[in-house]
mmCIF file of C-alpha atoms in Angstrom:
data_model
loop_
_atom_site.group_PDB
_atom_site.id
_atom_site.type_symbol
_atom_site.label_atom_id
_atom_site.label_comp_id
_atom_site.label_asym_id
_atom_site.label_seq_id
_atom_site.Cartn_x
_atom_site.Cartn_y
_atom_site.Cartn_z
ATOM 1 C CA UNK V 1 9.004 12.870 14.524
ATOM 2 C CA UNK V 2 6.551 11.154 12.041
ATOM 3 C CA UNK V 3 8.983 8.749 9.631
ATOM 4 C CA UNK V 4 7.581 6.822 6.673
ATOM 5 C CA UNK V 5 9.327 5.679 3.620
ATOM 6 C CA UNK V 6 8.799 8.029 1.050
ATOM 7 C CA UNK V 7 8.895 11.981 1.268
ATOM 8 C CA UNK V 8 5.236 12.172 -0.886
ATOM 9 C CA UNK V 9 3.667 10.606 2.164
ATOM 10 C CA UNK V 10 6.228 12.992 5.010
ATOM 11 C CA UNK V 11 5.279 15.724 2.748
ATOM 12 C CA UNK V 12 1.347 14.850 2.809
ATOM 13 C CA UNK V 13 0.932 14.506 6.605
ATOM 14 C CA UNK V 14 3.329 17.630 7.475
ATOM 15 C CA UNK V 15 1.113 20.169 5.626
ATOM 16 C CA UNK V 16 -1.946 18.721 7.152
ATOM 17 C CA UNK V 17 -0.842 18.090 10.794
ATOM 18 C CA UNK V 18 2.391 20.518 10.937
ATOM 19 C CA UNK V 19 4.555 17.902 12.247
ATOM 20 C CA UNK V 20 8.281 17.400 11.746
ATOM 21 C CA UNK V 21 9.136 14.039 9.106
ATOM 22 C CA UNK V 22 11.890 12.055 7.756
ATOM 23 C CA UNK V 23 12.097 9.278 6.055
ATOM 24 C CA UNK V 24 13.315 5.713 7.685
ATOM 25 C CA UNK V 25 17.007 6.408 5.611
ATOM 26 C CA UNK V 26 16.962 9.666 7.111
ATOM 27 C CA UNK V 27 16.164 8.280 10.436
ATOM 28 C CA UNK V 28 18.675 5.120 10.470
ATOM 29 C CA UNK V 29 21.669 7.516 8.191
ATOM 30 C CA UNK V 30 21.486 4.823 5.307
ATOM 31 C CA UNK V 31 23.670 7.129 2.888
ATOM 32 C CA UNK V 32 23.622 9.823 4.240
ATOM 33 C CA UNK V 33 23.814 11.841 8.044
ATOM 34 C CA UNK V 34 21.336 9.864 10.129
ATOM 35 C CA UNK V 35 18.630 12.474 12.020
ATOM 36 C CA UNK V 36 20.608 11.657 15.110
ATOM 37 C CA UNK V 37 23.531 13.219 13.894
ATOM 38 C CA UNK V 38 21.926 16.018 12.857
ATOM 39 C CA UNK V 39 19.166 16.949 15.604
ATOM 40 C CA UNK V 40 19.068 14.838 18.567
ATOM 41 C CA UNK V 41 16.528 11.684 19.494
ATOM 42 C CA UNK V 42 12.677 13.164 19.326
ATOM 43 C CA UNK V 43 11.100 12.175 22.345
ATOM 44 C CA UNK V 44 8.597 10.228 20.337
ATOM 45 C CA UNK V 45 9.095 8.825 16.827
ATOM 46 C CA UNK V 46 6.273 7.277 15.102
ATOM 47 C CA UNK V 47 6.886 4.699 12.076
ATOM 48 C CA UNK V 48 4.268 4.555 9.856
ATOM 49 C CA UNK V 49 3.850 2.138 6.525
ATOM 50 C CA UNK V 50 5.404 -1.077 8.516
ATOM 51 C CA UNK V 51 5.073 -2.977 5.480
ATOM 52 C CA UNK V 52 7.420 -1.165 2.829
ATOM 53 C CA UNK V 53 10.142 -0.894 5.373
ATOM 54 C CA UNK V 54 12.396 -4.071 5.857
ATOM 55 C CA UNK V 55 12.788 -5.352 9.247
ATOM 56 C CA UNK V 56 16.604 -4.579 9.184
ATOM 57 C CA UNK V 57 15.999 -0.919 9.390
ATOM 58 C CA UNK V 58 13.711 -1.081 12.016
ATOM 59 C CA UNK V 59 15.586 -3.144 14.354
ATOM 60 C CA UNK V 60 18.469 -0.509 13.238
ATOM 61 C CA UNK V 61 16.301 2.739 14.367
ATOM 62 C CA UNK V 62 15.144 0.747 17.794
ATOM 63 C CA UNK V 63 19.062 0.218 18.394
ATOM 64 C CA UNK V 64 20.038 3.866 17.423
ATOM 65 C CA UNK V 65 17.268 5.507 19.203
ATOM 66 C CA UNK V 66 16.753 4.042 22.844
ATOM 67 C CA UNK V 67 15.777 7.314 24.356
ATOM 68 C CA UNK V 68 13.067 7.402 22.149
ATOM 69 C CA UNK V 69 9.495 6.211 22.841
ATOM 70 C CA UNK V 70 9.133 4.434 19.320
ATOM 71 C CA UNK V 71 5.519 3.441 17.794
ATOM 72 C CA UNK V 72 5.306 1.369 14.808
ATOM 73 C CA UNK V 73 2.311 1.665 12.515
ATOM 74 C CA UNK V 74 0.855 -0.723 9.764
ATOM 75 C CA UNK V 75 -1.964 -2.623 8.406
ATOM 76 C CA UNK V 76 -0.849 -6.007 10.178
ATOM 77 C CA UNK V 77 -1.636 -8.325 13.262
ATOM 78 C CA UNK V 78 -0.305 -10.863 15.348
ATOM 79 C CA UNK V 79 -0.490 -13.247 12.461
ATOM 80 C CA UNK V 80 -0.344 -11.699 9.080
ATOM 81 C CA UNK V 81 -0.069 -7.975 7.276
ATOM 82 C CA UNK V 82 -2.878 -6.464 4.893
ATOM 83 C CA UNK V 83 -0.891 -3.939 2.761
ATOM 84 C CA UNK V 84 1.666 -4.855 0.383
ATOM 85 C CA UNK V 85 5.247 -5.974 0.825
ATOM 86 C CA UNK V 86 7.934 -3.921 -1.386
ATOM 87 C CA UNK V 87 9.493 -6.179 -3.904
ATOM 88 C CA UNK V 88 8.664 -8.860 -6.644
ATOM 89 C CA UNK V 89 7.800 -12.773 -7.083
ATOM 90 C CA UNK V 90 10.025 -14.651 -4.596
ATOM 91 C CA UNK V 91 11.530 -11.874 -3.267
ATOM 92 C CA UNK V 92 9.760 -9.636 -1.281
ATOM 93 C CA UNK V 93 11.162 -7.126 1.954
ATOM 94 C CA UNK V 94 11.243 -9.304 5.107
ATOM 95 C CA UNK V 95 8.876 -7.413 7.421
ATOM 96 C CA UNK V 96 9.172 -6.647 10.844
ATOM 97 C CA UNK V 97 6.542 -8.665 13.152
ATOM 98 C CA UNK V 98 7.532 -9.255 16.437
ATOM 99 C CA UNK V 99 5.028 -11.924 18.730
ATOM 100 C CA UNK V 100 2.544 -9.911 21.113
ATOM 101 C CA UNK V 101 5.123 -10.970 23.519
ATOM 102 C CA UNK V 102 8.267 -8.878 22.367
ATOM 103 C CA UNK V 103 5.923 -6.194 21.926
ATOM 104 C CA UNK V 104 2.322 -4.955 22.619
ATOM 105 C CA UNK V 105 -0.152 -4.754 19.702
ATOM 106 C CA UNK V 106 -2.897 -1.913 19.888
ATOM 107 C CA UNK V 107 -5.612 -2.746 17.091
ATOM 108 C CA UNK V 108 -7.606 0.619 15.669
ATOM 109 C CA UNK V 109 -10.350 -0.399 13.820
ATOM 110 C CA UNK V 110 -12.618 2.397 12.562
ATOM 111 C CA UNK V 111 -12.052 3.309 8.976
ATOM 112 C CA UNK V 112 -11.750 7.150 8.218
ATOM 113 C CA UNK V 113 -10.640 6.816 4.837
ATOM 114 C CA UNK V 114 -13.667 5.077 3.359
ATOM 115 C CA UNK V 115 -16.841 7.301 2.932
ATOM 116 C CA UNK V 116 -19.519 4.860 2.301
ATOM 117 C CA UNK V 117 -20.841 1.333 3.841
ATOM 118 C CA UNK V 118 -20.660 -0.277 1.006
ATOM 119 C CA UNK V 119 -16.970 -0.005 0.344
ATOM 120 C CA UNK V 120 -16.480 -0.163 4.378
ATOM 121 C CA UNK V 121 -17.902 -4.217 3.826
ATOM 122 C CA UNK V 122 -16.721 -4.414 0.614
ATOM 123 C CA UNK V 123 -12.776 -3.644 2.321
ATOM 124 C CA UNK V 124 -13.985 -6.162 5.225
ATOM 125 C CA UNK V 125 -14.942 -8.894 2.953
ATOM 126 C CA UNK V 126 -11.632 -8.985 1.326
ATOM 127 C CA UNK V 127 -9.774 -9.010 4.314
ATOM 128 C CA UNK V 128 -12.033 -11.977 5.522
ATOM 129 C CA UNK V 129 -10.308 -13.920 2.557
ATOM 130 C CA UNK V 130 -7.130 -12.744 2.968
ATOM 131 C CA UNK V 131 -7.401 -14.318 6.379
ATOM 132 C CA UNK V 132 -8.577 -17.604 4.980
ATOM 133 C CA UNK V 133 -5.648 -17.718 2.897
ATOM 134 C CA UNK V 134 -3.021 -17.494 5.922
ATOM 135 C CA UNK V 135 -5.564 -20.365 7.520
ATOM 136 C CA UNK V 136 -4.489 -23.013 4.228
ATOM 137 C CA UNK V 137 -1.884 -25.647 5.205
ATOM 138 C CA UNK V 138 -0.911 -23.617 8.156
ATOM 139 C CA UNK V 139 1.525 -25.877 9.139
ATOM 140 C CA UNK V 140 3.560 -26.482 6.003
ATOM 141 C CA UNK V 141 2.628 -22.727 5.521
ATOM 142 C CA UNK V 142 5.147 -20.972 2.995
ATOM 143 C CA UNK V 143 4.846 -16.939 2.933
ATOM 144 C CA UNK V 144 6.195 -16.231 -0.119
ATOM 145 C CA UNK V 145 3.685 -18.723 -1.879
ATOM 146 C CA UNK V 146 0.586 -17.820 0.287
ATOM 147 C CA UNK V 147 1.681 -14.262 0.701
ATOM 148 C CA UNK V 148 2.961 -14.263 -2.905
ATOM 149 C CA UNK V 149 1.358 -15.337 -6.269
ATOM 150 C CA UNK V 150 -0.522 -18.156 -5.024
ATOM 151 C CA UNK V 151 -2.196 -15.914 -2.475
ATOM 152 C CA UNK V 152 -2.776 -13.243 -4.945
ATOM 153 C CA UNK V 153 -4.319 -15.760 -7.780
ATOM 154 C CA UNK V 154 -6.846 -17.092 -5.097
ATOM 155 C CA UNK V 155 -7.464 -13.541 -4.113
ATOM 156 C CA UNK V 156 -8.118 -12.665 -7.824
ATOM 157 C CA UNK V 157 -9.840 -15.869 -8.380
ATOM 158 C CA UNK V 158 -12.318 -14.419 -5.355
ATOM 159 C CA UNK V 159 -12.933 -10.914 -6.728
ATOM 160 C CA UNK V 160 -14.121 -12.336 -9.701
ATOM 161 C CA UNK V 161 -16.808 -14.557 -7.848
ATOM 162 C CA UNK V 162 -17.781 -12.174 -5.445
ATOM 163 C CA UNK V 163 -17.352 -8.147 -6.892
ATOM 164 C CA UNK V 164 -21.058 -8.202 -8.067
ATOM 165 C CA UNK V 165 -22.024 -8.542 -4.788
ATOM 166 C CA UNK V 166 -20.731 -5.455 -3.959
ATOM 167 C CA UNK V 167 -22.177 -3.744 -7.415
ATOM 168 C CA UNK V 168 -19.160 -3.821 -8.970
ATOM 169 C CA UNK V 169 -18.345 -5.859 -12.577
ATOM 170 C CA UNK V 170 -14.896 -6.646 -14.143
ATOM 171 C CA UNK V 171 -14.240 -5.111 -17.622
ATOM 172 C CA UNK V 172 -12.040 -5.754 -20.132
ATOM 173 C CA UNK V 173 -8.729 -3.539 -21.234
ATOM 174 C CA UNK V 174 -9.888 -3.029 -24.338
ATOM 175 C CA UNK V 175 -13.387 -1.343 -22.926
ATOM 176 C CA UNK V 176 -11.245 0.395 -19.768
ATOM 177 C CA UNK V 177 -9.260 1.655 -22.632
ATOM 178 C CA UNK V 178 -12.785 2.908 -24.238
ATOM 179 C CA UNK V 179 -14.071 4.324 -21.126
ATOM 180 C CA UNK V 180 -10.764 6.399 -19.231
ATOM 181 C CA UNK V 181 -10.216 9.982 -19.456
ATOM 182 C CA UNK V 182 -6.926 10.822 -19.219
ATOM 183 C CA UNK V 183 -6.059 13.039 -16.150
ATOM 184 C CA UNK V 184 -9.418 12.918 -14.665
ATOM 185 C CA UNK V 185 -9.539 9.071 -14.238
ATOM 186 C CA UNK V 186 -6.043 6.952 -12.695
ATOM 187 C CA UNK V 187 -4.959 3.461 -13.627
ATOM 188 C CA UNK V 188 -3.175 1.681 -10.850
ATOM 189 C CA UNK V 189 -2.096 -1.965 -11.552
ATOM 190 C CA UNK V 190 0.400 -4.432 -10.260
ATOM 191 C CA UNK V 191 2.849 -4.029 -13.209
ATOM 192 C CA UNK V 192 4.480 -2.347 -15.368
ATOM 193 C CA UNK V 193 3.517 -3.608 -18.271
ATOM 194 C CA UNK V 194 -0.189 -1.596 -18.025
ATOM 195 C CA UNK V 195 1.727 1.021 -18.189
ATOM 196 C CA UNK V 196 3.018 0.777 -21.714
ATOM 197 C CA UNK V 197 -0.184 -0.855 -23.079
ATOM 198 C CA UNK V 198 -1.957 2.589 -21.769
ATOM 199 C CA UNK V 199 0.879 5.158 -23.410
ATOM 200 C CA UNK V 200 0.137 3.118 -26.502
ATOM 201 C CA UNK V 201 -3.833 3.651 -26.826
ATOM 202 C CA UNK V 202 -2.840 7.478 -25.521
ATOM 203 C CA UNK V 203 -4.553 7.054 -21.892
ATOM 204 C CA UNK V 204 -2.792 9.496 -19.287
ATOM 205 C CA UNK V 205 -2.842 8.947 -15.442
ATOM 206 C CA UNK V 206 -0.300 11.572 -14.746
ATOM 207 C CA UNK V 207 3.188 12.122 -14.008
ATOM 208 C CA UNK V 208 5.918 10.880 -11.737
ATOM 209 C CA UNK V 209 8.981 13.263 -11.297
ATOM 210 C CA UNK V 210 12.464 13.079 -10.371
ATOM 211 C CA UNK V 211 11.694 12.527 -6.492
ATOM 212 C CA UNK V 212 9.229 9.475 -7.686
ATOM 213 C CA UNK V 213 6.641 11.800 -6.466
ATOM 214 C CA UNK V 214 2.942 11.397 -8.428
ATOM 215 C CA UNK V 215 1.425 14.292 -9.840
ATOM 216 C CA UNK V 216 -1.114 15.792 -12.356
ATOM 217 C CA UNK V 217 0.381 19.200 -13.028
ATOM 218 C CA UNK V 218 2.798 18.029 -16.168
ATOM 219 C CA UNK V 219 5.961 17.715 -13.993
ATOM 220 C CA UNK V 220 8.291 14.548 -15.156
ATOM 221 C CA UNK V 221 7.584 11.473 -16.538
ATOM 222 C CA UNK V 222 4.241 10.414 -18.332
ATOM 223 C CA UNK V 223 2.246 7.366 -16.718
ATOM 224 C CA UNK V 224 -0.622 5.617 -18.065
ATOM 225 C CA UNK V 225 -0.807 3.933 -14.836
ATOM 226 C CA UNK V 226 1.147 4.138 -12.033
ATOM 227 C CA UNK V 227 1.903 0.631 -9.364
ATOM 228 C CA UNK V 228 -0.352 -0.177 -6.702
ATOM 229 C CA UNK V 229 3.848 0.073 -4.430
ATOM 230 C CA UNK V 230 3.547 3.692 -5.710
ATOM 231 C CA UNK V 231 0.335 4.438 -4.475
ATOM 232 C CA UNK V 232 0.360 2.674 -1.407
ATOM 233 C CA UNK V 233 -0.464 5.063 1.686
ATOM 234 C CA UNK V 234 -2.081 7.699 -0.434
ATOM 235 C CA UNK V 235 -5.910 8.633 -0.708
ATOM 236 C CA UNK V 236 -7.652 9.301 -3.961
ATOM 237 C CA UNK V 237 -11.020 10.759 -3.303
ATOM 238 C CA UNK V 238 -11.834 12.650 -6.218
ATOM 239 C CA UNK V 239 -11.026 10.124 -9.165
ATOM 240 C CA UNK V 240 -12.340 7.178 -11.174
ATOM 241 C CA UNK V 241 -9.973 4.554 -10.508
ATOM 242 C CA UNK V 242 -9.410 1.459 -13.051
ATOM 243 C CA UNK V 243 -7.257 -1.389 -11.173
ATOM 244 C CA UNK V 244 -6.150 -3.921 -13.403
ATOM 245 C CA UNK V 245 -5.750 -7.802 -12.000
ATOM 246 C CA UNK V 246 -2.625 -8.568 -12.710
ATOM 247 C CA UNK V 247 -1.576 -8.440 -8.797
ATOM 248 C CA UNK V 248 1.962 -10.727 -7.808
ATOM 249 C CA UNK V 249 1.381 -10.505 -3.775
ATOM 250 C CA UNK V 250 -1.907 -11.539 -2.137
ATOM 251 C CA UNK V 251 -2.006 -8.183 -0.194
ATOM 252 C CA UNK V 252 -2.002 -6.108 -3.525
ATOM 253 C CA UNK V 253 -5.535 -5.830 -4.409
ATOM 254 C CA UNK V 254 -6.381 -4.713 -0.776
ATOM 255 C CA UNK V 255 -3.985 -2.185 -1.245
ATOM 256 C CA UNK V 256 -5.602 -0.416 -4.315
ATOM 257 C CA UNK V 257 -9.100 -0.806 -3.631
ATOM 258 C CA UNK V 258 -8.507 0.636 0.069
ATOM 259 C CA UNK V 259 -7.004 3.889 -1.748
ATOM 260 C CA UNK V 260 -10.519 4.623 -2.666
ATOM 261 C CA UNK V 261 -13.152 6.493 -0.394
ATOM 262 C CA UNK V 262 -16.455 5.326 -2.334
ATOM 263 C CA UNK V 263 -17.354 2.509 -3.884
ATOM 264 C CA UNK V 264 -18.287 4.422 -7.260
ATOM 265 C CA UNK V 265 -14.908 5.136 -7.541
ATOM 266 C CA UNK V 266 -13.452 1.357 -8.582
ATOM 267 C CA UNK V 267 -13.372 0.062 -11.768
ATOM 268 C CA UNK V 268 -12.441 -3.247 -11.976
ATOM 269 C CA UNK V 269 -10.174 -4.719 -15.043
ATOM 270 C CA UNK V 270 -9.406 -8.101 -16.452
ATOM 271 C CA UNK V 271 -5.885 -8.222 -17.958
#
């Protein structure tokens, strides 16, 4: 049973590998029948997107399922996590981390979702900072400050110094305004306020329906952008895609620049 937090990514990963999903309330009956109830423990249930599930419902699903062999999958180590925590400044989802000695850590390390080298080092580079950060004051070391808006200025404050390196330059709004096509480019940004500011100069990512699911067929609401939370664990291969600074957790811009495959895809923009 493959169980991640949202049915757009269950939905993704069942039509491409034919496996059986739920999501973690399905899994853990948060309101409504739990899987349990209504199928049995799977022999082997596999968590996925560690970071936008709170630790609570985790340690709930190890309790509820002990005949299960249970793997947990994210973007984190024995010291820190690379994707994006759900939530907002000062209050963000407590993850689930256990030490390497409650339970055993197996790191993958080949990237199949980037295409090119450049992006590969470019992804590598910013995870080299991210790193750095967690090294600051380690020992009066405060998460949600590091982890938080601090982290995420100094992260900022990095991409600025360092995305020409990497070919990339930061534009403004007003010329990412000039320069997106509606449907055929995305906007992803850390708030919702890009959102508006884009519906008002007539720039269309997509739409997000009912379910919270994206898409670019016309069903639901208009977006000029959508979050970097609501992209998180999706690919975009075959779009431009602007990503405005305005980031509130230091793991943020990691998250939208690793949604991208090439480097020519990211378009960088100053708020």
């Amino acid at each position: 049973l493959y169980v991640v937090p949202t049915h757009i990514l269950g939905k993704q990963l069942c039509e491409k590998y034919g496996c059986h999903y739920a999501t973690i309330n399905r899994l853990i009956g948060d309101g409504c029948d739990s899987y349990k109830v209504k199928y049995d423990e799977p022999h082997t249930i596999l968590i996925d997107e560690l970071t936008m599930i709170k630790k609570s419902d985790i340690e709930k699903a190890l309790e509820m399922y002990p005949k299960s062999l249970i793997l947990i999958a994210g973007d984190i180590d024995e010291n820190q996590w690379y994707q994006c925590r759900n939530g907002d400044k000062g209050c963000f989802t407590e993850l689930y981390r256990p030490s390497a000695n409650e339970m055993r850590y197996v790191h993958f390390t080949n990237d199949y979702r980037s295409k090119d080298e450049q992006i590969k080092n470019f992804k590598l580079a910013i995870r080299d900072e991210m790193k750095r950060i967690f090294t600051l004051n380690i020992k009066d070391f405060d998460e949600d400050k590091f982890g938080g808006d601090i982290g995420s200025k100094m992260m900022n404050s990095w991409i600025k110094l360092n995305a020409n390196k990497f070919g990339l330059s930061i534009i403004s709004a007003k010329d990412a305004i000039k320069e997106f096509k509606s449907f055929d480019d995305v906007f992803i940004a850390g708030t919702h306020a890009t959102n508006k500011m884009l519906l008002d100069n007539k720039c269309i990512s997509g739409h997000i329906n009912s379910k919270k699911e994206i898409n670019y067929n016309g069903e639901g609401e208009k977006r000029g952008s959508f979050t970097i939370h609501s992209y998180q664990g999706l690919t975009i291969s075959d779009k431009r895609v602007f990503i405005m600074l305005d980031t509130f957790e230091y793991a943020m811009l990691y998250t939208a620049i690793s949604r991208c495959t090439n480097i020519s895809q990211i378009v960088l923009v100053s708020p």
